[in-house]
mmCIF file of C-alpha atoms in Angstrom:
data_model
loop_
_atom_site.group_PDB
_atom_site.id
_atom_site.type_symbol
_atom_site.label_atom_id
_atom_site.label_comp_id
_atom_site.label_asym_id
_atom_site.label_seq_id
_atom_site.Cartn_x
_atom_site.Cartn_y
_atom_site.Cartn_z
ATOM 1 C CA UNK Y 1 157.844 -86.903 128.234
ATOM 2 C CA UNK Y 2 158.475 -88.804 125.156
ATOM 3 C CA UNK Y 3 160.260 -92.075 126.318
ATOM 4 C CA UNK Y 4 162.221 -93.107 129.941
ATOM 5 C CA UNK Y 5 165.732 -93.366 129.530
ATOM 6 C CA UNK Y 6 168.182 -96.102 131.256
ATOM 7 C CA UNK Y 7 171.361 -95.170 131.931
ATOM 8 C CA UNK Y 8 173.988 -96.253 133.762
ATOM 9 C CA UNK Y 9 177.382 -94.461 134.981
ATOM 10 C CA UNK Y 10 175.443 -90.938 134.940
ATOM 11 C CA UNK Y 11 177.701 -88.225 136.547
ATOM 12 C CA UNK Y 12 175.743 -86.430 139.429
ATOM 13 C CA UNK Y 13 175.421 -83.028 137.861
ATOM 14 C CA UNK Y 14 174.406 -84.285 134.985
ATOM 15 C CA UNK Y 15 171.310 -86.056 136.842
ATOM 16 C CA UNK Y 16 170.810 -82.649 138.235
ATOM 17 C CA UNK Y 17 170.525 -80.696 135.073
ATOM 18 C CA UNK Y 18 169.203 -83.500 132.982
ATOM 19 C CA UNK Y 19 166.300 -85.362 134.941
ATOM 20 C CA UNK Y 20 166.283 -83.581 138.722
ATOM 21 C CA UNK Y 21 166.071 -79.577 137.484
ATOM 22 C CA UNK Y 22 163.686 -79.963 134.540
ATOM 23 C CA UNK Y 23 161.211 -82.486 136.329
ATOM 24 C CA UNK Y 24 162.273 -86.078 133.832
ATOM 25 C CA UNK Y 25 161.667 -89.405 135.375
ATOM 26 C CA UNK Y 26 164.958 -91.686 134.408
ATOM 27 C CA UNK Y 27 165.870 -95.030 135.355
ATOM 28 C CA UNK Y 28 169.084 -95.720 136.220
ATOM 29 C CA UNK Y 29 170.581 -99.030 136.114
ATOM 30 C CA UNK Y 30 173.334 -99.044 138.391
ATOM 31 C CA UNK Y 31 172.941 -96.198 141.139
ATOM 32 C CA UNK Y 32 172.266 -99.125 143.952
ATOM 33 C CA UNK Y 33 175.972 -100.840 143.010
ATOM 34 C CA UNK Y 34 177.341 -97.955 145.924
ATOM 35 C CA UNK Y 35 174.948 -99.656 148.540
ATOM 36 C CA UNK Y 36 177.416 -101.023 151.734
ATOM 37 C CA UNK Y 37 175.488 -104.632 150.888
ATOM 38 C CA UNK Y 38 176.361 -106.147 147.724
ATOM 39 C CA UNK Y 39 173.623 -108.943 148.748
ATOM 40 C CA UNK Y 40 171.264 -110.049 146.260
ATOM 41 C CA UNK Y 41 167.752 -109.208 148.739
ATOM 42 C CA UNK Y 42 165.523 -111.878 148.019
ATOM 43 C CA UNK Y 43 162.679 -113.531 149.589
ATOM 44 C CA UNK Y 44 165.428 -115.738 150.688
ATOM 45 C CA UNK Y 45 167.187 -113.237 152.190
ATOM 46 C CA UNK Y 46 164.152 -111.537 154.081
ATOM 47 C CA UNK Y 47 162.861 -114.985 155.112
ATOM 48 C CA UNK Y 48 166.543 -115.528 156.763
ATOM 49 C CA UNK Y 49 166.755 -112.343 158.963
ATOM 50 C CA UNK Y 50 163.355 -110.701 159.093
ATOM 51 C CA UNK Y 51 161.332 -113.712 159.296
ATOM 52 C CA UNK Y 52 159.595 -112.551 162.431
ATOM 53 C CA UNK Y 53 159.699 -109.162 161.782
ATOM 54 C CA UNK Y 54 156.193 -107.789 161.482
ATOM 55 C CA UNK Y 55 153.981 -104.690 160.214
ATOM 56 C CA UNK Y 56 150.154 -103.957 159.881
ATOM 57 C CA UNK Y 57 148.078 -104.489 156.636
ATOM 58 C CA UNK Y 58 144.590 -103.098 157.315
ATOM 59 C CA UNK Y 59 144.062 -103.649 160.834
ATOM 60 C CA UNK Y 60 145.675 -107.269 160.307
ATOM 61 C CA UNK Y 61 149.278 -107.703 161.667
ATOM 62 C CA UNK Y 62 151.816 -110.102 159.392
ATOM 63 C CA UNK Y 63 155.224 -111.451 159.673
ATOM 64 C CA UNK Y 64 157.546 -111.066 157.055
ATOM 65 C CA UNK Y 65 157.129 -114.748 156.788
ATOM 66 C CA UNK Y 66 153.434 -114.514 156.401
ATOM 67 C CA UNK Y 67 153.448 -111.638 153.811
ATOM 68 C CA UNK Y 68 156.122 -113.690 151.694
ATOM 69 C CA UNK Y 69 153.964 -116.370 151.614
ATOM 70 C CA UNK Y 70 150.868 -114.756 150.497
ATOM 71 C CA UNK Y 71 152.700 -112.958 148.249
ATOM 72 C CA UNK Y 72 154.333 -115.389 146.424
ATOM 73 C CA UNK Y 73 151.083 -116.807 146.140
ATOM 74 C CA UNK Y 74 149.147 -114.640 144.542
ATOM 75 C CA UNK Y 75 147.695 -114.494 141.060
ATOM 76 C CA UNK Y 76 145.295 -112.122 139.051
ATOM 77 C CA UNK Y 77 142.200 -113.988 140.182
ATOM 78 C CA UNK Y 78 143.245 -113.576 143.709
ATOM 79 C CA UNK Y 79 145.758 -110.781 144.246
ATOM 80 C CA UNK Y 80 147.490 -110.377 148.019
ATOM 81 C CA UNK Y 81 146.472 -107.037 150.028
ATOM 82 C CA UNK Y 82 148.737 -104.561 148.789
ATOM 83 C CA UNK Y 83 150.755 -103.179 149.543
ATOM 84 C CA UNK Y 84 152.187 -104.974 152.755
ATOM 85 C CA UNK Y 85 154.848 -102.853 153.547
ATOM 86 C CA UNK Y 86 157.102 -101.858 156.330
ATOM 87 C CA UNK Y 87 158.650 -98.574 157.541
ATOM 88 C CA UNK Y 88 162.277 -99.519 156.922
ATOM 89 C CA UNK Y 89 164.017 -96.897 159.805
ATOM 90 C CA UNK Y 90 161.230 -97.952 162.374
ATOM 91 C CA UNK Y 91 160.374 -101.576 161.529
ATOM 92 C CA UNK Y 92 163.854 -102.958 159.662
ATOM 93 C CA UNK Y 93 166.611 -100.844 161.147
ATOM 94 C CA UNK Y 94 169.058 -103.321 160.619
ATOM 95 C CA UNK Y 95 167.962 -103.346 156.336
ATOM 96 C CA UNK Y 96 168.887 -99.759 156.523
ATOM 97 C CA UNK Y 97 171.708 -100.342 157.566
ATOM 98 C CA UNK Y 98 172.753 -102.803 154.765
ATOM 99 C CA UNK Y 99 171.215 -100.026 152.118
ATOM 100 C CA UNK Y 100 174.162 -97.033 152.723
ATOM 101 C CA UNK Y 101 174.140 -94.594 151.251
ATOM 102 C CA UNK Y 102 170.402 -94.823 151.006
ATOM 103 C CA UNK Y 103 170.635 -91.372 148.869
ATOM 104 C CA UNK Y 104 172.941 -93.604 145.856
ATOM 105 C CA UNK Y 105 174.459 -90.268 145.610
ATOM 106 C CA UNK Y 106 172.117 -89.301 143.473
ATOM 107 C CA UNK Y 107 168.947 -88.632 145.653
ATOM 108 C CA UNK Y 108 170.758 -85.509 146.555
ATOM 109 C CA UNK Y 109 170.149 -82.690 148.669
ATOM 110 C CA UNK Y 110 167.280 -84.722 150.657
ATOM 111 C CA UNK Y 111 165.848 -82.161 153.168
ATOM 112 C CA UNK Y 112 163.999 -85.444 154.298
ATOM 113 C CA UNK Y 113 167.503 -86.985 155.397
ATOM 114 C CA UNK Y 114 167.860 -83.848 157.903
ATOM 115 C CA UNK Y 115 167.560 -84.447 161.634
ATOM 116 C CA UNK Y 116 164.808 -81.652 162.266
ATOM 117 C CA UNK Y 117 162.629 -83.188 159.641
ATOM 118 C CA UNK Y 118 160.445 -85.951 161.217
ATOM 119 C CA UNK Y 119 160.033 -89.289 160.288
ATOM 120 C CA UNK Y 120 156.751 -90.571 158.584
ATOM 121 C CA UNK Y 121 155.298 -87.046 158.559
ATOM 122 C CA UNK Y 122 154.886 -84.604 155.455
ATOM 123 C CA UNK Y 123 156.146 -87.504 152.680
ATOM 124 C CA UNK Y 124 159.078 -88.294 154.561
ATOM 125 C CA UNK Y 125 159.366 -92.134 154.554
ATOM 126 C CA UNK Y 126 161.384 -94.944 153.443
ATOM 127 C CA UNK Y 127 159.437 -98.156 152.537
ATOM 128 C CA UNK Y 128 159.935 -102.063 151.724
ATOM 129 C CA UNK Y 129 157.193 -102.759 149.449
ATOM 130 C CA UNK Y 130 156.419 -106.365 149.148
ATOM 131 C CA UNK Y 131 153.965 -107.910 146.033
ATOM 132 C CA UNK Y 132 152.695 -110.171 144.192
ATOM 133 C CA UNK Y 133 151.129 -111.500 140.794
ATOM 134 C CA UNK Y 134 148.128 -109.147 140.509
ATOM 135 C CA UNK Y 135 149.277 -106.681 142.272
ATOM 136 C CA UNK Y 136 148.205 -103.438 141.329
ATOM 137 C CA UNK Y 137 148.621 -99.331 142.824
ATOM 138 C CA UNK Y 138 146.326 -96.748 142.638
ATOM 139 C CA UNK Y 139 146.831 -94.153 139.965
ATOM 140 C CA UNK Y 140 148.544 -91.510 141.890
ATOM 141 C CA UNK Y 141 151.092 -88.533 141.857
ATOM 142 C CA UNK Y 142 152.550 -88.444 145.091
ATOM 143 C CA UNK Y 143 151.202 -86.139 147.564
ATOM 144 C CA UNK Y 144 152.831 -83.304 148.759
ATOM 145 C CA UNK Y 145 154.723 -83.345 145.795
ATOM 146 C CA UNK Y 146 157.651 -85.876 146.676
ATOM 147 C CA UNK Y 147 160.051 -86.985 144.341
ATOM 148 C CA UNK Y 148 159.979 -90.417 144.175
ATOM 149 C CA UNK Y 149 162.541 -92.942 143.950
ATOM 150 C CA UNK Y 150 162.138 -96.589 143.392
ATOM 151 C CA UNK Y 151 164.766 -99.143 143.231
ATOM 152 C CA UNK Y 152 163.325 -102.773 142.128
ATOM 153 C CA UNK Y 153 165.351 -105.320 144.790
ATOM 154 C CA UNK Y 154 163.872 -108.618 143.909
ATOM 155 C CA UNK Y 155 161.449 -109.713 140.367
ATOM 156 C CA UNK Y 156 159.899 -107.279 138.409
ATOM 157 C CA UNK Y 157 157.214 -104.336 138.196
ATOM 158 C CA UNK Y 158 155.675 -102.137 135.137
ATOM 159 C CA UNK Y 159 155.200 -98.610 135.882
ATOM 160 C CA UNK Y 160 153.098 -97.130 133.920
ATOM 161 C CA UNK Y 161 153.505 -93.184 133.732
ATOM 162 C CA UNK Y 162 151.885 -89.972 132.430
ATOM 163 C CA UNK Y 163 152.785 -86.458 131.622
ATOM 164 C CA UNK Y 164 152.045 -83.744 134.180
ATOM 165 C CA UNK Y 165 150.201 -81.985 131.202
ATOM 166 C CA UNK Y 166 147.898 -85.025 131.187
ATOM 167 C CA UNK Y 167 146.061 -84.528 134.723
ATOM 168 C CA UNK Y 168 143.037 -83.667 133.183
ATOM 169 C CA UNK Y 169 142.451 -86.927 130.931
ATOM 170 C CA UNK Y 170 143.076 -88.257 134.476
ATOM 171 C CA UNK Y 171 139.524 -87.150 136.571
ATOM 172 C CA UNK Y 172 141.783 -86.107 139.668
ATOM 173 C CA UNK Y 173 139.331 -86.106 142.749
ATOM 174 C CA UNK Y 174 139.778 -85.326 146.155
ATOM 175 C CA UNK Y 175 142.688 -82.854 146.916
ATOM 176 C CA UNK Y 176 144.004 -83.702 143.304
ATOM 177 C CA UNK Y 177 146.321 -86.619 143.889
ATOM 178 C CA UNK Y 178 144.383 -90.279 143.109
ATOM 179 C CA UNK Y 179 142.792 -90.931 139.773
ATOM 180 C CA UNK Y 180 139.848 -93.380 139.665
ATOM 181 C CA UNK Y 181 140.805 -94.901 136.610
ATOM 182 C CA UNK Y 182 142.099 -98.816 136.248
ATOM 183 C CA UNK Y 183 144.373 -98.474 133.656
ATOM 184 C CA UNK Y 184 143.829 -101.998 133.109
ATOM 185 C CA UNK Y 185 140.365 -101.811 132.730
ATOM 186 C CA UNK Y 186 139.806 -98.034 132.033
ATOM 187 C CA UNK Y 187 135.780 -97.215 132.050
ATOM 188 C CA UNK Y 188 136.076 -94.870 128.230
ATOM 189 C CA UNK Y 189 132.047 -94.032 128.593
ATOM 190 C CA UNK Y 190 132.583 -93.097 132.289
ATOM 191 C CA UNK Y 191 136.022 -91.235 131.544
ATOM 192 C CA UNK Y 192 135.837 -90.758 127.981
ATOM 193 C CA UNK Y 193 138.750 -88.467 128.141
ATOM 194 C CA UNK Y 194 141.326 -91.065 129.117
ATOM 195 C CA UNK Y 195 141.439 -92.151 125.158
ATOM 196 C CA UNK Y 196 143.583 -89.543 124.394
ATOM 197 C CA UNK Y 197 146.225 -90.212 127.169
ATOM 198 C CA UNK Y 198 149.637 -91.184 126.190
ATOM 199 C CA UNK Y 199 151.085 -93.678 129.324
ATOM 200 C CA UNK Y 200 154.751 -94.362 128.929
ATOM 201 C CA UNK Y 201 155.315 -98.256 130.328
ATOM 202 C CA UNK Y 202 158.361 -99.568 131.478
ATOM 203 C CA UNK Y 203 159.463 -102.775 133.387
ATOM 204 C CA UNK Y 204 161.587 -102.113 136.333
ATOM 205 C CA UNK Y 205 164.441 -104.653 136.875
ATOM 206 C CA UNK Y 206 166.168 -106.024 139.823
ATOM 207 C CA UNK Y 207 169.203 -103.356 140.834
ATOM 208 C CA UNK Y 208 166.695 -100.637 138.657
ATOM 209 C CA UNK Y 209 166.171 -97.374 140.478
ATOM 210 C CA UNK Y 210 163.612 -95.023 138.661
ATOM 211 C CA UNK Y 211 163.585 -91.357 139.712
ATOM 212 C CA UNK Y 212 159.792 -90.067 139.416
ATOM 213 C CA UNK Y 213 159.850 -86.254 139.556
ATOM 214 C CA UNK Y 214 156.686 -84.245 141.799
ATOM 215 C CA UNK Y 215 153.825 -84.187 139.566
ATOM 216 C CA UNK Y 216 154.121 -87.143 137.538
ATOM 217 C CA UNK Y 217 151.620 -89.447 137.591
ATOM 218 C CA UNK Y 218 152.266 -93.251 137.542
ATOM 219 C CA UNK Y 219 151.356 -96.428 138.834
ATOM 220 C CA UNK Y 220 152.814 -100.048 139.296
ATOM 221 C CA UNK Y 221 151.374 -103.468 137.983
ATOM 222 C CA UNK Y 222 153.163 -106.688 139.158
ATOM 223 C CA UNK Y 223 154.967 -108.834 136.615
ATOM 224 C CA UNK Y 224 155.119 -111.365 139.903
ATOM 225 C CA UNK Y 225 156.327 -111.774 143.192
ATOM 226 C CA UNK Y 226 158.675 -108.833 143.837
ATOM 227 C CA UNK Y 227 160.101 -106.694 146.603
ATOM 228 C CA UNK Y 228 160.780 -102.448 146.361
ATOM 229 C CA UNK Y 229 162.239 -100.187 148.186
ATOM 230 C CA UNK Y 230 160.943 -97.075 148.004
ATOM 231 C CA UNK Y 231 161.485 -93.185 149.686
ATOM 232 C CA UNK Y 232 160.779 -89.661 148.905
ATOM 233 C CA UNK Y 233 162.541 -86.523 148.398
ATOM 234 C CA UNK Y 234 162.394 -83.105 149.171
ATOM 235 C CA UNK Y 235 165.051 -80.105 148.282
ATOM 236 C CA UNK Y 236 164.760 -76.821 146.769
ATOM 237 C CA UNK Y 237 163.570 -77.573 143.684
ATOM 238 C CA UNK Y 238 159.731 -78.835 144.566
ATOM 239 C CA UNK Y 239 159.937 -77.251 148.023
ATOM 240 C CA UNK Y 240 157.392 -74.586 147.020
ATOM 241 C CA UNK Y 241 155.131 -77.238 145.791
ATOM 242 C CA UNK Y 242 155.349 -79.048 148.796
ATOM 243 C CA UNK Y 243 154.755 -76.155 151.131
ATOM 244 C CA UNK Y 244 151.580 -75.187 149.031
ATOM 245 C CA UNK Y 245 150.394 -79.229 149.956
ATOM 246 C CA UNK Y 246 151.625 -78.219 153.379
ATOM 247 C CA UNK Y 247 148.480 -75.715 153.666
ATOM 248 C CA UNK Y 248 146.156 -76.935 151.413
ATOM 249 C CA UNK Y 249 145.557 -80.439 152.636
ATOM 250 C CA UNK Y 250 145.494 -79.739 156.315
ATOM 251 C CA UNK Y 251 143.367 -76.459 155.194
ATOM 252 C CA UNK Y 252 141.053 -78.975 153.475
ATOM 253 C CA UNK Y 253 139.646 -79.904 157.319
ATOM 254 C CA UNK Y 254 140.185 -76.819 158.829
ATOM 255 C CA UNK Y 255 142.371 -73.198 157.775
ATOM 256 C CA UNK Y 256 143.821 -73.058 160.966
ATOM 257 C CA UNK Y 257 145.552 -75.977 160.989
ATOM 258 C CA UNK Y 258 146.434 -74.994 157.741
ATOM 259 C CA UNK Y 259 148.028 -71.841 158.390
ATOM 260 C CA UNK Y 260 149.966 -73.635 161.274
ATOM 261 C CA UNK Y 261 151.228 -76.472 159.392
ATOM 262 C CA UNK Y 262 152.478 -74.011 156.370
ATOM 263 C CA UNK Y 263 153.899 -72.136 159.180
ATOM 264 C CA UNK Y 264 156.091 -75.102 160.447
ATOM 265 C CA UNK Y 265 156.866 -76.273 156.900
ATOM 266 C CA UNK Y 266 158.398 -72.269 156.048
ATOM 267 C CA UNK Y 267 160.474 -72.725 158.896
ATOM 268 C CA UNK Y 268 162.146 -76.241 158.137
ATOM 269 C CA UNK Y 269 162.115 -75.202 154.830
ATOM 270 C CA UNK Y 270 164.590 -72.354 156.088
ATOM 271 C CA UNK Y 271 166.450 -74.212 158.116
ATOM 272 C CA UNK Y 272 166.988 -77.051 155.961
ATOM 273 C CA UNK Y 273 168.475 -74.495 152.876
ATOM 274 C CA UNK Y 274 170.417 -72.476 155.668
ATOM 275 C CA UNK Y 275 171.791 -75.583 156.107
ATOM 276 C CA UNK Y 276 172.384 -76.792 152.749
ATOM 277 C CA UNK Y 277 174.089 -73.320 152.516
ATOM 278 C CA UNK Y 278 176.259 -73.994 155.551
ATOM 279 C CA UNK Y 279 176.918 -77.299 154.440
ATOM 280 C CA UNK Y 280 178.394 -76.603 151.104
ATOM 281 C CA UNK Y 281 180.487 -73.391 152.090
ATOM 282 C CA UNK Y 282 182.667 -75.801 154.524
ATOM 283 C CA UNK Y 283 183.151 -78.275 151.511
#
């Protein structure tokens, strides 16, 4: 992973063979132009309609008024909890709405998007990430092996990503998928090997969608106030990653929920391609 492209006007199949079969994160410039909503979704916008719409930041509850607020106000020296989020299909039905196709035609197949697969369970989820100066994520790859996309709605964020190959410079711990290292203010006598890793950074722009492939490490750092939306994806090409998540974190507290869970991910995982299958022939 040498450098991110941006492109815009990318055929489908050449995302495919390009960036989605070979594992390349890619931003692409214009895939939110076929949303039904041509509005411009700023705090504005979300202070207009969702005002009193509200989620649940550690234990706290917020309106969407509040959060823009605190968000707007925060700086380095005192960063907003992040992230305040909501679940856009529970929480902001009406958003969704606005956001068809969610899938830009390019997010494509999305087992997730399948009726049988349920919602906010396994890495299925679709999320309105709201920020602020001094905002910063954890250093991740994204558990069960998602794919994730990212388009930037409002200001801007740096994302910051490494090579698969690099996980070791990284000092996984736990189950493998959080790093403990601030790439702002990376510890080198406490993780000495993080010298030698090579982060690719890149500023995401409003209308920006960036595809991050399973495996990829990353993280976000907030230029300033800014709002994302964000979901994952799951088809045939990391579905045997994420059924090998599907035992092994459940089998981290106990095998037989392990074996039970990888049982029930086989079988959507069937269902979902038998349908893929059935799907296409009919085309």
């Amino acid at each position: 992973m040498q450098q991110l492209e941006k492109v815009s006007a990318l055929p489908y199949e050449q995302f495919v063979e390009r960036y989605l079969k070979p594992g390349i994160p890619v931003i692409l410039t214009d895939a939110s132009a076929s949303w039904k909503s041509n509005t411009q979704f700023t705090p504005a916008f979300f202070q207009e309609h969702f005002a009193d719409y509200s989620t649940t930041h550690d234990g706290t509850t917020y309106s969407m008024r509040d959060i823009l607020e605190i968000t707007a106000r925060s700086t380095p020296e005192n960063p907003a909890p992040y992230p305040m989020l909501f679940e856009v299909p529970t929480q902001l039905p009406k958003l969704l709405e606005m956001l068809e196709p969610v899938h830009m035609h390019y997010s494509l197949p999305n087992w997730f998007g399948n009726k049988l697969m349920p919602y906010g369970r396994f890495g299925n989820s679709i999320h309105l990430f709201i920020g602020g100066r001094g905002n910063q994520y954890n250093l991740h790859q994204d558990m069960y092996h998602t794919n994730a996309w990212i388009t930037q709605l409002y200001g801007e964020k740096e994302f910051v990503l490494f090579p698969r190959e690099q996980a070791e410079l990284l000092y996984p711990i736990g189950l493998g998928f959080i790093s403990p290292i601030n790439i702002l203010k990376p510890d080198y006598e406490k993780y000495p090997k993080y010298r030698a890793a090579t982060p690719l950074r890149v500023v995401l722009k409003p209308g920006e969608t960036i595809f991050i492939p399973n495996g990829i490490w990353h993280t976000t750092v907030a230029v300033g106030h800014n709002i994302s939306l964000i979901f994952d994806q799951l088809n045939r090409y990391n579905y045997q990653a994420w059924k090998k998540d599907m035992y092994d974190y459940p089998a981290s507290k106990s095998k037989l929920r392990g074996i039970v869970v990888s049982g029930i991910a086989t079988a959507l995982g069937t269902l979902c391609r038998l349908m893929e299958k059935s799907t296409s022939k009919s085309k």
